[in-house]
Coordinates of C-alpha atoms in Angstrom, one line a residue:
Chain A
N383 CA 92.9 76.6 114.0
A384 CA 91.5 78.4 111.0
G385 CA 93.6 81.5 111.6
V386 CA 92.2 84.5 109.9
T387 CA 89.2 84.0 107.6
Q388 CA 87.5 86.5 105.3
T389 CA 84.0 86.5 103.7
P390 CA 83.3 86.8 100.8
K391 CA 86.3 85.9 98.7
F392 CA 85.1 87.7 95.6
R393 CA 82.4 90.3 95.0
V394 CA 81.3 92.6 92.2
L395 CA 79.3 95.7 93.1
K396 CA 77.7 98.5 91.1
T397 CA 78.6 102.1 91.9
G398 CA 76.5 103.3 94.9
Q399 CA 75.8 99.8 96.3
S400 CA 76.8 99.0 99.9
M401 CA 78.4 95.9 101.4
T402 CA 80.1 94.5 104.4
L403 CA 83.3 92.5 104.5
L404 CA 83.6 90.1 107.5
C405 CA 86.9 89.2 109.1
A406 CA 87.2 86.5 111.8
Q407 CA 90.2 85.3 113.8
D408 CA 90.4 82.4 116.3
M409 CA 93.8 83.2 117.7
N410 CA 92.5 85.5 120.5
H411 CA 94.4 88.4 119.0
E412 CA 93.9 91.9 120.4
Y413 CA 94.7 93.8 117.3
M414 CA 93.0 93.6 114.0
Y415 CA 93.5 95.5 110.7
W416 CA 92.0 96.2 107.3
Y417 CA 94.2 96.9 104.4
R418 CA 93.8 97.4 100.7
Q419 CA 96.3 96.3 98.1
D420 CA 96.5 97.8 94.7
P421 CA 98.9 97.0 91.8
G422 CA 102.3 98.6 92.2
M423 CA 101.5 99.9 95.7
G424 CA 102.2 98.7 99.2
L425 CA 99.6 97.6 101.6
R426 CA 97.6 100.6 102.8
L427 CA 96.0 100.6 106.2
I428 CA 92.3 101.6 106.1
H429 CA 91.2 101.1 109.7
Y430 CA 92.5 99.2 112.7
S431 CA 91.4 98.1 116.2
V432 CA 93.4 97.6 119.3
G433 CA 90.7 95.8 121.2
E434 CA 87.0 95.0 121.3
G435 CA 84.8 98.1 121.0
T436 CA 87.7 100.3 119.7
T437 CA 88.5 101.4 116.2
A438 CA 90.9 103.9 114.7
K439 CA 91.6 105.4 111.2
G440 CA 94.5 104.4 109.2
E441 CA 96.1 105.9 106.1
V442 CA 93.1 105.7 103.7
P443 CA 89.9 105.6 105.8
D444 CA 87.6 107.7 103.6
G445 CA 84.6 105.8 102.2
Y446 CA 84.9 103.0 104.7
N447 CA 83.6 102.3 108.2
V448 CA 84.4 99.5 110.6
S449 CA 83.1 97.9 113.8
R450 CA 84.6 95.6 116.3
L451 CA 81.7 94.4 118.5
K452 CA 83.4 91.1 119.3
K453 CA 87.1 90.5 119.8
Q454 CA 87.2 87.8 117.1
N455 CA 85.4 89.8 114.4
F456 CA 86.3 93.0 112.5
L457 CA 83.8 94.3 109.9
L458 CA 84.6 96.6 107.1
G459 CA 81.7 98.5 105.5
L460 CA 81.4 100.4 102.2
E461 CA 78.3 102.6 102.4
S462 CA 78.3 103.8 98.7
A463 CA 80.9 101.9 96.6
A464 CA 82.9 103.7 94.0
P465 CA 85.1 102.4 91.2
S466 CA 88.2 103.7 93.1
Q467 CA 87.4 101.1 95.8
T468 CA 88.1 98.3 93.4
S469 CA 91.0 96.5 95.1
V470 CA 92.0 93.4 97.1
Y471 CA 91.2 93.8 100.7
F472 CA 93.2 92.0 103.4
C473 CA 92.3 91.6 107.0
A474 CA 95.1 90.9 109.5
S475 CA 95.4 90.3 113.3
S476 CA 98.3 90.4 115.8
S477 CA 98.9 90.1 119.5
P478 CA 101.4 92.4 121.3
E479 CA 102.4 89.8 123.7
R480 CA 105.7 90.0 125.5
G481 CA 108.4 88.2 123.6
S482 CA 106.5 88.1 120.4
Y483 CA 107.3 89.9 117.2
N484 CA 103.7 91.2 117.0
E485 CA 103.8 90.0 113.4
Q486 CA 100.6 90.3 111.6
F487 CA 98.7 87.2 110.4
F488 CA 96.7 87.8 107.2
G489 CA 93.4 86.4 105.9
P490 CA 93.2 85.1 102.2
G491 CA 91.8 88.4 100.9
T492 CA 88.6 89.6 99.3
R493 CA 88.7 90.7 95.6
L494 CA 86.3 93.5 95.1
T495 CA 85.3 95.0 91.8
V496 CA 83.1 98.1 91.6
L497 CA 81.6 98.8 88.2
Chain B
G1312 CA 106.9 111.9 104.6
Q1313 CA 107.5 108.2 105.2
N1314 CA 109.0 106.1 102.5
I1315 CA 110.2 102.6 101.9
D1316 CA 112.0 101.7 98.7
Q1317 CA 112.4 98.3 97.1
P1318 CA 113.2 97.2 93.6
T1319 CA 110.1 96.5 91.6
E1320 CA 111.2 93.3 90.1
M1321 CA 114.2 91.0 90.1
T1322 CA 115.1 87.8 88.2
A1323 CA 117.4 85.0 89.4
T1324 CA 118.3 81.4 88.5
E1325 CA 117.2 78.3 90.3
G1326 CA 119.9 77.2 92.7
A1327 CA 121.5 80.7 92.9
I1328 CA 121.6 83.4 95.6
V1329 CA 119.6 86.7 95.4
Q1330 CA 119.6 89.8 97.7
I1331 CA 116.6 92.0 97.9
N1332 CA 117.3 95.5 99.3
C1333 CA 115.0 97.7 101.2
T1334 CA 115.8 101.3 102.2
Y1335 CA 113.5 103.3 104.5
Q1336 CA 112.9 106.8 105.8
T1337 CA 110.4 106.8 108.6
S1338 CA 109.5 108.8 111.6
G1339 CA 111.2 106.6 114.1
F1340 CA 112.0 102.9 114.0
N1341 CA 110.8 100.0 116.1
G1342 CA 111.5 97.1 113.9
L1343 CA 111.5 95.8 110.3
F1344 CA 109.6 92.9 108.8
W1345 CA 110.0 90.8 105.7
Y1346 CA 106.9 89.1 104.3
Q1347 CA 106.5 86.7 101.4
Q1348 CA 103.4 86.9 99.1
H1349 CA 102.7 84.4 96.4
A1350 CA 100.5 85.7 93.6
G1351 CA 96.8 85.8 94.6
E1352 CA 97.6 84.8 98.2
A1353 CA 98.0 86.6 101.5
P1354 CA 101.4 87.8 102.8
T1355 CA 103.1 85.5 105.2
F1356 CA 105.7 86.4 107.8
L1357 CA 109.4 85.6 107.0
S1358 CA 111.6 87.6 109.4
Y1359 CA 111.9 90.4 111.9
N1360 CA 114.9 92.6 112.7
V1361 CA 115.1 95.2 115.4
L1362 CA 118.8 95.2 116.1
D1363 CA 121.7 95.7 113.7
G1364 CA 123.1 92.5 112.1
L1365 CA 122.1 89.4 110.4
E1366 CA 119.3 87.0 111.3
E1367 CA 119.5 83.6 109.6
K1368 CA 116.6 81.2 109.2
G1369 CA 117.3 78.3 107.0
R1370 CA 117.8 79.4 103.4
F1371 CA 116.6 82.9 104.2
S1372 CA 118.6 85.6 106.1
S1373 CA 117.7 89.2 106.8
F1374 CA 120.1 92.0 107.6
L1375 CA 119.5 95.4 109.2
S1376 CA 121.6 98.6 109.5
R1377 CA 119.6 101.2 111.5
S1378 CA 122.2 103.9 110.9
K1379 CA 121.9 103.5 107.2
G1380 CA 118.1 102.9 107.1
Y1381 CA 118.8 99.7 105.2
S1382 CA 117.9 96.1 105.2
Y1383 CA 118.2 93.2 102.8
L1384 CA 116.7 89.8 102.5
L1385 CA 119.1 87.1 101.2
L1386 CA 117.7 83.9 99.7
K1387 CA 120.1 81.0 99.1
E1388 CA 119.7 77.9 97.0
L1389 CA 116.8 79.4 95.1
Q1390 CA 113.8 77.1 94.3
M1391 CA 111.0 77.6 91.8
K1392 CA 108.6 78.0 94.7
D1393 CA 110.5 81.1 95.9
S1394 CA 108.9 83.0 93.0
A1395 CA 106.8 85.5 94.8
S1396 CA 106.7 89.1 96.0
Y1397 CA 108.8 90.1 99.0
L1398 CA 107.4 92.9 101.1
C1399 CA 109.5 95.1 103.5
A1400 CA 107.6 96.8 106.3
V1401 CA 108.9 99.2 109.0
I1402 CA 107.3 99.9 112.4
D1403 CA 107.4 103.6 113.0
S1404 CA 107.5 105.7 116.2
N1405 CA 103.7 105.4 116.5
Y1406 CA 103.9 101.6 116.2
Q1407 CA 102.3 101.7 112.8
L1408 CA 103.5 99.4 110.0
I1409 CA 104.7 101.2 106.9
W1410 CA 104.8 98.9 103.9
G1411 CA 107.0 99.0 100.8
A1412 CA 105.4 98.2 97.4
G1413 CA 107.2 94.8 97.3
T1414 CA 109.7 93.2 95.0
K1415 CA 108.5 90.6 92.6
L1416 CA 111.1 87.8 92.3
I1417 CA 111.1 85.7 89.2
I1418 CA 113.0 82.4 89.3
K1419 CA 114.1 80.9 86.1
P1420 CA 115.2 77.3 85.6

């Protein structure tokens, strides 16, 4: 079991470039999330998905798009990167099964720098 | 607005006990999590409280008082590997997780 994996681990972009971050989970979880984490701030939810083919906006969705075409994958896209999007991005998944805490399991993170 | 407060940083000595507090003001309450995050790594689940009282799990315990909007994480017999950030997160009425900024715990020998 790999758990939650993220690709790439590091990336440097120039302002205006685009990229896609890939998240994959092998735990058959229904829910998946994309967060960003900045120094001195809590994790902030960008977008989330409660099932294949569904997505919803979180707290800070502007400048990002997502897709959940397969249950195990959740993609985060930046169409035109800006320096304000320099951050560490975490993907997480969870399963609202009866009797579980529905705790979130996190990937290792992607460190993105936008110049 | 929704708010979770934790101390920014705490220092403790190896072998000692430390209590990390978390106060919250959220629209509704459906549970509270504590996560541990080592520098440069992903957060990992520590504990979950939904009812008032103390939950003990080895060296770590978590306490909740819903009427006071208050929780704490108690770490006993501190080890150097406990140096990390500890994140408090509350599930609100919409079943969204609201995260605190985290408490950086520094353990000194």
